[in-house]
Coordinates of C-alpha atoms and ligand atoms in Angstrom, one line a residue:
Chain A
X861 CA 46.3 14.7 47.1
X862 CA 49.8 13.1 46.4
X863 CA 51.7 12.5 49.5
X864 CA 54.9 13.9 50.1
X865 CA 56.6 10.5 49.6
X866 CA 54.9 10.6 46.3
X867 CA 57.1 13.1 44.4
X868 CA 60.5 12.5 43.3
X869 CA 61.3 16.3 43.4
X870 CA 59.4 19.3 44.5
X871 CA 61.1 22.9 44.3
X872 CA 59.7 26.5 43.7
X873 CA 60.3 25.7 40.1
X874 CA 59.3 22.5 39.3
X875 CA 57.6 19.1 40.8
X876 CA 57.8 15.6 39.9
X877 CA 55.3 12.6 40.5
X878 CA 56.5 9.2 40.6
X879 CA 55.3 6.8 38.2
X880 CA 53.7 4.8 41.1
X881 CA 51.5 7.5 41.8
X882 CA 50.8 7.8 38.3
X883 CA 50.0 4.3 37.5
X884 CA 47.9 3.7 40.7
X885 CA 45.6 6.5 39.3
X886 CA 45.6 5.4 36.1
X887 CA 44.0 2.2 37.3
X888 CA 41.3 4.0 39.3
X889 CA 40.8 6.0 36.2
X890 CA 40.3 3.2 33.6
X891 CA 38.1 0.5 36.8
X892 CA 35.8 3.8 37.3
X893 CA 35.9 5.6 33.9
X894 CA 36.8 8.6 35.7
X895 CA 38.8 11.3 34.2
X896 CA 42.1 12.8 35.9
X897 CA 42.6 16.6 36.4
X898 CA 46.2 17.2 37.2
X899 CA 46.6 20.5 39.1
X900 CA 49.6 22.3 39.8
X901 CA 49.9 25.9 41.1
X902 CA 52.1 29.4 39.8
X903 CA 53.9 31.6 42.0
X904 CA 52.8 34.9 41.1
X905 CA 49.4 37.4 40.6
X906 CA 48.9 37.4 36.7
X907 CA 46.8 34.5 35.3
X908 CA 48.6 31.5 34.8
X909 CA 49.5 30.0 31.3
X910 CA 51.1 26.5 31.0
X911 CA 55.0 26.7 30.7
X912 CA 57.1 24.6 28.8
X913 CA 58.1 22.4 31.2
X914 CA 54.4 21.6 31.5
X915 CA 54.1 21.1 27.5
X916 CA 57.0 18.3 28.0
X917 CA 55.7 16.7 31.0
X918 CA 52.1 16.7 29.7
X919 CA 53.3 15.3 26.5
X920 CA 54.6 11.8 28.3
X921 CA 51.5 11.9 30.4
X922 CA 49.4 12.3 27.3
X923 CA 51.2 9.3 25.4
X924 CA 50.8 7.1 27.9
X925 CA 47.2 7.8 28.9
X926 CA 46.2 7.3 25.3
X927 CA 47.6 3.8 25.8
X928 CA 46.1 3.1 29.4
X929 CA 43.0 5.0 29.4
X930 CA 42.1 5.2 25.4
X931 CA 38.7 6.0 25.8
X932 CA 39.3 8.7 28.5
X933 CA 40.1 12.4 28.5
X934 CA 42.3 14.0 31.0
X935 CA 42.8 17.7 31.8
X936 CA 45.4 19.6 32.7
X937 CA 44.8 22.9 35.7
X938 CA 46.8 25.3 36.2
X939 CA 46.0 27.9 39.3
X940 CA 47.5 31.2 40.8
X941 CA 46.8 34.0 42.3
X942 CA 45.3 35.4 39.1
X943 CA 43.5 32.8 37.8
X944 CA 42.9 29.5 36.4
X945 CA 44.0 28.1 32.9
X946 CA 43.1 24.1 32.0
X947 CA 43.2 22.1 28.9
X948 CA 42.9 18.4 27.6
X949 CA 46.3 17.0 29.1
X950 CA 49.1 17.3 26.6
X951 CA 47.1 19.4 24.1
X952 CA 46.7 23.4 23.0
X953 CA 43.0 22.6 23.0
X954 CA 42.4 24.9 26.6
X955 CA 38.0 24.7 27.6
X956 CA 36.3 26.7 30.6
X957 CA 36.4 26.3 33.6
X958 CA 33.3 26.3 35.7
X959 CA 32.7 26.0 39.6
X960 CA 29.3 24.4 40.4
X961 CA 27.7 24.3 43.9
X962 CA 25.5 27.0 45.9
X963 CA 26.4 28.8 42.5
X964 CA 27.8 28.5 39.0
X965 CA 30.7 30.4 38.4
X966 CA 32.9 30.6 35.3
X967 CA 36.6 31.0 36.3
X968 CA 38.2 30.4 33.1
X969 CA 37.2 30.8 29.5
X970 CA 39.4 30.5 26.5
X971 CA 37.2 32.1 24.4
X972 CA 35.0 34.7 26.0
X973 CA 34.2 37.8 23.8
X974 CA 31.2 39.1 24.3
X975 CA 30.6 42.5 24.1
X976 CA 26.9 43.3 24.9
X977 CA 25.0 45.9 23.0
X978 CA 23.2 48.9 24.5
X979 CA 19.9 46.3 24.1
X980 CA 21.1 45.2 27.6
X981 CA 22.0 48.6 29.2
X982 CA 19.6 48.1 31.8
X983 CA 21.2 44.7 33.0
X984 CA 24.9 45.3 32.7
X985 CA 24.0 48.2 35.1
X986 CA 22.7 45.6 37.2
X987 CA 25.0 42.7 36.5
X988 CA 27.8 44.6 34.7
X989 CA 28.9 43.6 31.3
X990 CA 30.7 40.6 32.2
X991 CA 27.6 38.7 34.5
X992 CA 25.4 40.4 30.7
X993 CA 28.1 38.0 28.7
X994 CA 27.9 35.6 30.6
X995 CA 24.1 35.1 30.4
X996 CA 24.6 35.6 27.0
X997 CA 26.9 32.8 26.3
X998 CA 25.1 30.3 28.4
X999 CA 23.2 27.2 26.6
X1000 CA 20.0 26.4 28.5
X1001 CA 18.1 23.0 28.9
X1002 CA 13.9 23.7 29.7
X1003 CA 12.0 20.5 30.4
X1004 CA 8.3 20.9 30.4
X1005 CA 7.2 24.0 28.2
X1006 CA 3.6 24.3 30.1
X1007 CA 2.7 26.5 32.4
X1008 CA 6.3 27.3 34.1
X1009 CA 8.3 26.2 31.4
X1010 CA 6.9 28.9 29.0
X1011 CA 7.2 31.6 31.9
X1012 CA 10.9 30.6 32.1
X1013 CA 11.6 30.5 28.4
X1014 CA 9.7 34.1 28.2
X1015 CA 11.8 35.8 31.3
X1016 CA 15.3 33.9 29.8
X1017 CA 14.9 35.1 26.3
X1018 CA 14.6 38.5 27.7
X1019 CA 17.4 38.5 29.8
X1020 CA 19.5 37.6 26.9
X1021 CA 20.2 34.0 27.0
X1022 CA 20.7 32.7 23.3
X1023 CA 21.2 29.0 23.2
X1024 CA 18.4 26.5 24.3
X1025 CA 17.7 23.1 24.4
X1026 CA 13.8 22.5 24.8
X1027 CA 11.9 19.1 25.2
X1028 CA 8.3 18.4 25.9
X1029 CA 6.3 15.4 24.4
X1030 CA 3.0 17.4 24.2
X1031 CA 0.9 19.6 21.9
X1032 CA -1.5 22.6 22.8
X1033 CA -4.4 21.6 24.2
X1034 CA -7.1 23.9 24.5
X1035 CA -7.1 24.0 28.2
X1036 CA -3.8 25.0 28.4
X1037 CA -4.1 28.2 26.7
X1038 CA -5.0 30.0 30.1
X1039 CA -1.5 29.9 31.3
X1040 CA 0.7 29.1 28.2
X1041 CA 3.1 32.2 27.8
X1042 CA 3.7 33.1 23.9
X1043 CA 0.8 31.2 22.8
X1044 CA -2.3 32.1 20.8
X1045 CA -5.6 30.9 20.3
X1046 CA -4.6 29.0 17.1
X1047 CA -1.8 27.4 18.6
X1048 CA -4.0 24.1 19.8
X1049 CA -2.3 21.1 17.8
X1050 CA 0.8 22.7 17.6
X1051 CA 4.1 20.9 19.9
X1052 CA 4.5 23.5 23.2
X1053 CA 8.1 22.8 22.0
X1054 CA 7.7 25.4 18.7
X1055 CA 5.6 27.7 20.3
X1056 CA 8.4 28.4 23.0
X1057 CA 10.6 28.5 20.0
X1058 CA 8.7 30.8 17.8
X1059 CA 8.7 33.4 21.0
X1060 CA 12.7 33.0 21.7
X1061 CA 13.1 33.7 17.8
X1062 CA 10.8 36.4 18.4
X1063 CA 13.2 38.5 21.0
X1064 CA 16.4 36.8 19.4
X1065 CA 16.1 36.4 16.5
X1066 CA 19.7 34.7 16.1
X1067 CA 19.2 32.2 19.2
X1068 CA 19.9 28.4 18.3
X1069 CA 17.2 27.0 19.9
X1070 CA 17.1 22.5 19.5
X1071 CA 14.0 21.4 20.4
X1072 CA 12.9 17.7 20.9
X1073 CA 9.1 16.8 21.1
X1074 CA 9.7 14.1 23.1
X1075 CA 9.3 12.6 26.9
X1076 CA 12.7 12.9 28.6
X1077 CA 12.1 10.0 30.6
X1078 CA 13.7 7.9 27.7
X1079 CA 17.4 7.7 28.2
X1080 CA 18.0 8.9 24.6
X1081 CA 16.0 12.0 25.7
X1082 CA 17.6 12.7 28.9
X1083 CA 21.5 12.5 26.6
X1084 CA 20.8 15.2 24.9
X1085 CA 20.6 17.3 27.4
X1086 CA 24.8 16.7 28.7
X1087 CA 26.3 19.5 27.6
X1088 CA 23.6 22.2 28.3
X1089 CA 25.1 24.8 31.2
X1090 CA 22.0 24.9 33.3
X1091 CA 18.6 23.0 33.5
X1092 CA 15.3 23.6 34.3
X1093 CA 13.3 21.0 35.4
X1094 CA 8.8 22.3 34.7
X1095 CA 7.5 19.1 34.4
X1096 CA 4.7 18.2 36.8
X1097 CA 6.3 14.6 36.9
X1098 CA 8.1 12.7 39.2
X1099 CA 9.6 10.6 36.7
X1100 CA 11.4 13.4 34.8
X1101 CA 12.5 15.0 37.8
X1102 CA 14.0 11.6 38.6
X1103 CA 15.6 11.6 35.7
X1104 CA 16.8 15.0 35.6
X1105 CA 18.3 15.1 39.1
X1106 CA 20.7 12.6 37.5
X1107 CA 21.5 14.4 34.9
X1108 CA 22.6 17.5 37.5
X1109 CA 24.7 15.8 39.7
X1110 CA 26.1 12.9 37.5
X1111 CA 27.2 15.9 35.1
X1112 CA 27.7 18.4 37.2
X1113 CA 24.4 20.7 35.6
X1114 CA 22.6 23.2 37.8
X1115 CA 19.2 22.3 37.9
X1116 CA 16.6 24.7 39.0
X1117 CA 13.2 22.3 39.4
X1118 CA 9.9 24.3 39.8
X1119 CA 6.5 23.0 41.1
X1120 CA 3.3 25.0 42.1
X1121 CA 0.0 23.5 43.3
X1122 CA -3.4 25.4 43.8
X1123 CA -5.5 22.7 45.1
X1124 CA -9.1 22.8 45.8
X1125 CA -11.4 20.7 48.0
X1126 CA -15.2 21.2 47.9
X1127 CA -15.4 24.4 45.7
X1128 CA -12.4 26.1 48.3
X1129 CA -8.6 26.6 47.5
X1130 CA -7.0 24.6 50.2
X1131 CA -3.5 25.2 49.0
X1132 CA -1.3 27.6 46.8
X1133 CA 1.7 26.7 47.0
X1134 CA 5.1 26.5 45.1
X1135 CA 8.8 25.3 45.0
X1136 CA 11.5 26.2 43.3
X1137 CA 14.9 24.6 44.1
X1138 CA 18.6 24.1 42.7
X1139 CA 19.8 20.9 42.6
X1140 CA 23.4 21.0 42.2
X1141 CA 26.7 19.5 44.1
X1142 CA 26.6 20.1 47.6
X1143 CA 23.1 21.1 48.0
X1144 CA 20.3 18.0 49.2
X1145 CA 18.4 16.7 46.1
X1146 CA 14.7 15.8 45.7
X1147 CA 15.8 12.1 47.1
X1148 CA 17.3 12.8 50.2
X1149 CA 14.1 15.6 51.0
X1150 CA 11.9 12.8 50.3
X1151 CA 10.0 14.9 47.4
X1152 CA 10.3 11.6 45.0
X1153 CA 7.5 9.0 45.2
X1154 CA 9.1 6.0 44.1
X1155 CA 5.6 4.5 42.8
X1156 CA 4.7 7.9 40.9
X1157 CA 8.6 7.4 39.0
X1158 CA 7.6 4.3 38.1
X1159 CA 4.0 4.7 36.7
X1160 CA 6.3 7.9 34.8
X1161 CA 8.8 5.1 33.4
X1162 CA 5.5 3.3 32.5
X1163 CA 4.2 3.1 28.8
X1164 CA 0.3 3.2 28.4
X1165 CA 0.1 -0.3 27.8
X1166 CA 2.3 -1.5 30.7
X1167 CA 0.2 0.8 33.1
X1168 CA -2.7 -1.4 31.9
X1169 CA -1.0 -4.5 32.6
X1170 CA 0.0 -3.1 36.1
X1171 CA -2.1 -4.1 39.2
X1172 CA -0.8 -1.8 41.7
X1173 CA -1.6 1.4 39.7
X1174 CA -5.0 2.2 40.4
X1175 CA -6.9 5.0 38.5
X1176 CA -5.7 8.2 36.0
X1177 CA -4.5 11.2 37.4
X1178 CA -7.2 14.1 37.2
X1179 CA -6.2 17.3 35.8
X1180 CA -5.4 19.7 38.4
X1181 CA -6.2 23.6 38.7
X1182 CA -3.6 25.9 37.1
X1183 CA -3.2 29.6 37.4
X1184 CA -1.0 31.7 35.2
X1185 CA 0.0 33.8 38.5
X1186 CA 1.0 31.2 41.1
X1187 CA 3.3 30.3 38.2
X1188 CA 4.5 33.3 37.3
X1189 CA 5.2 34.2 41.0
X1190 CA 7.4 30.7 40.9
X1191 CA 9.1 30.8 37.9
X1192 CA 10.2 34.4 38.9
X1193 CA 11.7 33.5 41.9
X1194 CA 13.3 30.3 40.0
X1195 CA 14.5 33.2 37.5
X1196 CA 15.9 34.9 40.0
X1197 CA 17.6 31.9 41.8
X1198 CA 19.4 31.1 38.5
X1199 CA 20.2 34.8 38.0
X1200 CA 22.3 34.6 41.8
X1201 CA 23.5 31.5 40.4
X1202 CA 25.3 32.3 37.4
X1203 CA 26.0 36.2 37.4
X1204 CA 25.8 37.0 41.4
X1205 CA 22.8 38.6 42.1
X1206 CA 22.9 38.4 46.1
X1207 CA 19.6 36.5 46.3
X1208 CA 21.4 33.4 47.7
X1209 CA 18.7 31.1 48.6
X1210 CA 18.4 27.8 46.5
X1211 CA 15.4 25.9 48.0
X1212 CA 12.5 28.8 48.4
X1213 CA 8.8 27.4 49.8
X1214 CA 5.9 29.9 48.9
X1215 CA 2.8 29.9 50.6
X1216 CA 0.1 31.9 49.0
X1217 CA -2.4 31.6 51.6
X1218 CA -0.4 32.9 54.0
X1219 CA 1.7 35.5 51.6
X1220 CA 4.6 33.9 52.9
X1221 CA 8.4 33.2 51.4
X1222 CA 10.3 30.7 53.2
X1223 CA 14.2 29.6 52.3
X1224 CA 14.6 26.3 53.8
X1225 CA 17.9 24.2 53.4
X1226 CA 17.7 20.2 53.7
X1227 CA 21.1 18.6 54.5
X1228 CA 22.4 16.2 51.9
X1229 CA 21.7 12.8 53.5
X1230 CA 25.3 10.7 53.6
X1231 CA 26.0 8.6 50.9
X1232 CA 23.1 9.7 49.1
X1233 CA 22.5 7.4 46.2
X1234 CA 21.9 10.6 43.6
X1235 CA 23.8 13.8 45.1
X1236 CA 26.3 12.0 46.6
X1237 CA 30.1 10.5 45.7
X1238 CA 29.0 7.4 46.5
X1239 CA 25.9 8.0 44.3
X1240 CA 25.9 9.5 40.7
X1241 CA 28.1 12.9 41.7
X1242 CA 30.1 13.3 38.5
X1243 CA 30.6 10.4 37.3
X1244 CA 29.3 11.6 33.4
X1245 CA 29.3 9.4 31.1
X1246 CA 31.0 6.7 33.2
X1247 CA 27.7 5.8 34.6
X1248 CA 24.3 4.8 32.2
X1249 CA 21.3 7.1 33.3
X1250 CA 18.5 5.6 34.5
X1251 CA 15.1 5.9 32.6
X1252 CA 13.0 4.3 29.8
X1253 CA 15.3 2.6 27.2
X1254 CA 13.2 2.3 23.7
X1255 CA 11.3 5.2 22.1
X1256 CA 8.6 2.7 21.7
X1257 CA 4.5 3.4 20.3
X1258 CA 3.4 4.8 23.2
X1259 CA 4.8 8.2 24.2
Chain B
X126 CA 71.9 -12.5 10.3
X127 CA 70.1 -13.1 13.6
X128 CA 69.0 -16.7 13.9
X129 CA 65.1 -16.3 14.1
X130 CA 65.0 -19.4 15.9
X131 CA 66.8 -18.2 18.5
X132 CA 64.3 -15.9 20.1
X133 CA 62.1 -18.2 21.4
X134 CA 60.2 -15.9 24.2
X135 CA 58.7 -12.7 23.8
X136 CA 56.7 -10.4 26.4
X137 CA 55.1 -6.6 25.5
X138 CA 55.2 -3.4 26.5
X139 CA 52.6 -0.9 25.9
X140 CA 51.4 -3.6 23.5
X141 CA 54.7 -3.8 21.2
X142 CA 55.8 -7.6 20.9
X143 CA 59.9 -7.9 21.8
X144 CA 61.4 -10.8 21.8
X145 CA 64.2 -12.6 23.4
X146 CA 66.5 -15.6 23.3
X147 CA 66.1 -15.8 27.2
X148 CA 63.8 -17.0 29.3
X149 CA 64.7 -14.7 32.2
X150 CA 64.9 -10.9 32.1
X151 CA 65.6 -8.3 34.5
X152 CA 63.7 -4.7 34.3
X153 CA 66.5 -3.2 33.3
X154 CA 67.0 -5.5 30.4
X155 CA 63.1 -5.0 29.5
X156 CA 63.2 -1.3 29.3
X157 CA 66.7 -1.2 27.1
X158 CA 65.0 -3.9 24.8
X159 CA 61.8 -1.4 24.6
X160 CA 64.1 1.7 25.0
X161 CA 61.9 2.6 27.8
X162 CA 64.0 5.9 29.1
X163 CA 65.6 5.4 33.0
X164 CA 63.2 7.6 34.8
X165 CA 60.1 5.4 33.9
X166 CA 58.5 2.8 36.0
X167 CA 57.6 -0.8 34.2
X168 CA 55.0 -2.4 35.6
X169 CA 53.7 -5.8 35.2
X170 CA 50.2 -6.7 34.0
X171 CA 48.5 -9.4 36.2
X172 CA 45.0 -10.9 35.3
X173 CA 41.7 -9.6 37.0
X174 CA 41.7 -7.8 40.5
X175 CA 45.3 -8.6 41.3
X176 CA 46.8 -5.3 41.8
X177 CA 49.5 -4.7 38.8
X178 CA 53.4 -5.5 40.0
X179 CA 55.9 -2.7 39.8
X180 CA 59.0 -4.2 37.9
X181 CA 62.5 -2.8 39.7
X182 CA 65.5 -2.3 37.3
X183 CA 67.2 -5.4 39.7
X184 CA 63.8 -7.2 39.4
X185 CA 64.2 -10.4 37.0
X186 CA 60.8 -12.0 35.8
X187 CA 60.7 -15.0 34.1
X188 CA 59.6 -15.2 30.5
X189 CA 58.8 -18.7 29.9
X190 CA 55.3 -19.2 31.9
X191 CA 52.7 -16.8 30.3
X192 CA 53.5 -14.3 28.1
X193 CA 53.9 -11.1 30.1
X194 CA 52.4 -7.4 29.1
X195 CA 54.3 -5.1 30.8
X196 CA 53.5 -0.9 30.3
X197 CA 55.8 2.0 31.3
X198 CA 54.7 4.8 33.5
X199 CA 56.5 8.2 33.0
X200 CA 56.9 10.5 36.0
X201 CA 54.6 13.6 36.0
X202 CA 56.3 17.0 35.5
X203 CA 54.7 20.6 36.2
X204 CA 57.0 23.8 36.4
X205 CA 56.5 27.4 35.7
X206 CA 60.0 28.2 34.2
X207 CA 60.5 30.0 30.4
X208 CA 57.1 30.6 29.3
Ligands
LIG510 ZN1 20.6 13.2 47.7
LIG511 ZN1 53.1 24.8 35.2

């Protein structure tokens, strides 16, 4: 916040930042590739729109930015008491406004237009037509398309969500089809990636789904998925959850992450259990709760060969029990999470333990350890494209 | 015509080359020269970490030791007036 010292005029009608200010944030900006958001507040109840006088003072801002920051946008907010409006500093070219934390709210969007059919009647009585338009104009990224993944593409497609991103290196295998939603018995061979897209096109049959069969611990991977709205993370690895937790809180993505296990030991269940979690700013990430082994991250950023070539890896991971309703009971409650999320269903817990055995449900809340290096400003909080990702550089033979 | 030869310094601002037969100049002289308008703030490139110098209009800075880059900082304005 500019100190009072720091204007050179400040009225009802109009305020004025010195240049010193302007120029000591212009070098932050450029030394941490940050981008500047220059807010300024109407009087008044009826949503704000940018005045003239903030065309002409936007338009000096712009020019000189271009010079000192060329490779760097900077936006322009507006707030009052009815609203928000923001743009790209000095332009006409206005984009939405979205809060992230606990939840993911939209508070401003230039071009919402939705107007949902009767196809959702039974939602918008639950949501009301604008939380339907929202899901409707959301763009969702689904990592892992196996046994939770396909549950979640299933329950979103239904809901109404029409834009998804989908990665997942793998093809059918036979013992996947006893928990693969969507798929068939003739689907072995095919990439899990097209049968979740075959079922989306299925109920929506105008989605725009982009699919990637590959592993989205390679950094290439991991881009693609910038500029999706909200993530889910149904992988059973520790190095794509790694790699997505970055992606959430370096640019600012919601990311619900699902795990189950149903373990046995001697012909007995010992365990059913499951996790479904947001990571997103302000809540504790998988780091800080300790739910990332650092040797199982790196055997992840591994290729086959290099795992060969690694003494302190010792043996291949044995394929675990899966059951189609410990993961439907997780997904659901991950669905549901998101739902709370992004239209306001009042379900707010964002870290939910189940415990089959016992029948239980527990929401449990980890503080975000200081200085965190993921969740965290001193980590990768928003920092976008300022900051590489972390992850597996080439796309190289072995995937 | 203006004796080329004359104008042996030069400096930038915002990356425009001026030149000048002096080899001192004050801040105001700089922003006339670049026609910088009075409610700007010229500031002074320096090299790596050293914090960039803010160039008063009474400031003089010498032209004849490196060649200077100077850029111009306009004040921020935000009002809700005539829609
Ligand atoms: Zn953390
Ligand atoms: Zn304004």
């Amino acid at each position: 916040m500019p100190a009072e010292d720091d204007y050179t005029r400040r009225s009802q009608l109009e305020a004025e930042l010195r240049p010193a200010f302007i120029a000591r944030w212009a070098k932050i900006a450029a030394r941490t590739k940050s981008s500047l958001v220059f807010v300024h507040s109407h009087p008044g109840r009826a949503a704000p729109e940018f005045s003239r006088i903030d065309d002409a003072g936007e338009e000096v801002l712009a020019h000189f930015f271009r010079h000192r920051t060329p490779d760097l946008q900077h936006l322009a907010l507006v707030v009052s008491d009815g609203g928000y409006a923001c743009r790209y500093l000095g332009s006409d070219r206005h984009l939405r406004l979205i809060a992230v934390g606990d939840d993911r709210r939209v508070l401003f969007d230039p071009s919402r237009s939705h107007d949902p059919s009767d196809l959702y009647d039974r939602q918008v009585r639950a949501f009301g037509r604008a939380g339907q338009s929202i899901l409707q104009s959301l763009r969702v990224g689904i990592v892992g398309l196996g046994g939770t993944g396909s549950l979640a593409v299933q329950q979103l497609a239904h809901l109404g969500v029409k834009e998804f991103v989908l990665v997942d290196p793998d093809d059918v295998e036979l013992t996947n089809l006893n928990r693969l939603a969507g798929s068939a018995s003739a689907d072995t061979g095919q990439a899990k990636v097209a049968v979740a897209e075959r079922y989306i096109r299925a109920v929506q049959p105008r989605a725009v789904v982009t699919s990637f069969q590959e592993n989205v611990v390679f950094v290439e991977t991991a881009k693609k998925l910038r500029d999706v709205d909200v993530l889910f993370c149904c992988t059973d690895s520790h190095g794509s959850r790694a790699v997505l937790q970055q992606l959430a809180y370096q640019y600012l993505i919601p990311c619900i992450d699902i795990g189950t296990v149903i373990a046995v030991k001697g012909g007995k269940i010992t365990h059913i259990t499951g996790r479904a979690q947001m990571l997103s700013p302000g809540l504790a990430c998988l780091t800080c709760g300790g739910l990332l082994d650092g040797n199982e991250v790196r055997r992840d950023m591994m290729s086959e060969a290099e795992r060969k070539q690694d003494p302190y890896l010792v043996g291949a991971r044995e394929p675990a029990p899966a059951v189609i309703s410990i993961n439907s009971t997780i997904t659901s409650l991950a669905i549901t999470m998101f739902l709370s999320a992004v239209v306001g269903v009042p379900s707010p817990a964002r870290h939910l333990l189940y415990d089959g055995l016992r029948s239980r449900l527990r929401s449990v809340k980890g503080e975000p350890v200081q200085d965190c290096i993921v969740c965290s400003r001193a980590g990768v909080l928003a920092r976008g494209d300022g900051l590489a990702l972390q992850g597996r550089l080439a796309q190289n033979v072995n995937r | 015509m203006n004796d080329k030869k004359e104008k042996e310094f030069h400096f930038f601002v915002d990356g425009v080359k001026y030149e000048t037969e002096h080899s001192y100049l004050s801040g105001a002289d700089i922003k006339r020269i670049a026609k910088i308008e009075a409610n700007y703030q010229l500031f002074l490139e320096e090299q790596g970490d050293t914090p960039d110098r803010p160039i008063a209009d009474p400031d003089t800075v010498p032209l004849n030791d490196r060649i200077k880059h100077f850029f111009a900082v306009p004040p921020a304005t935000f009002g809700h007036g005539n829609h």
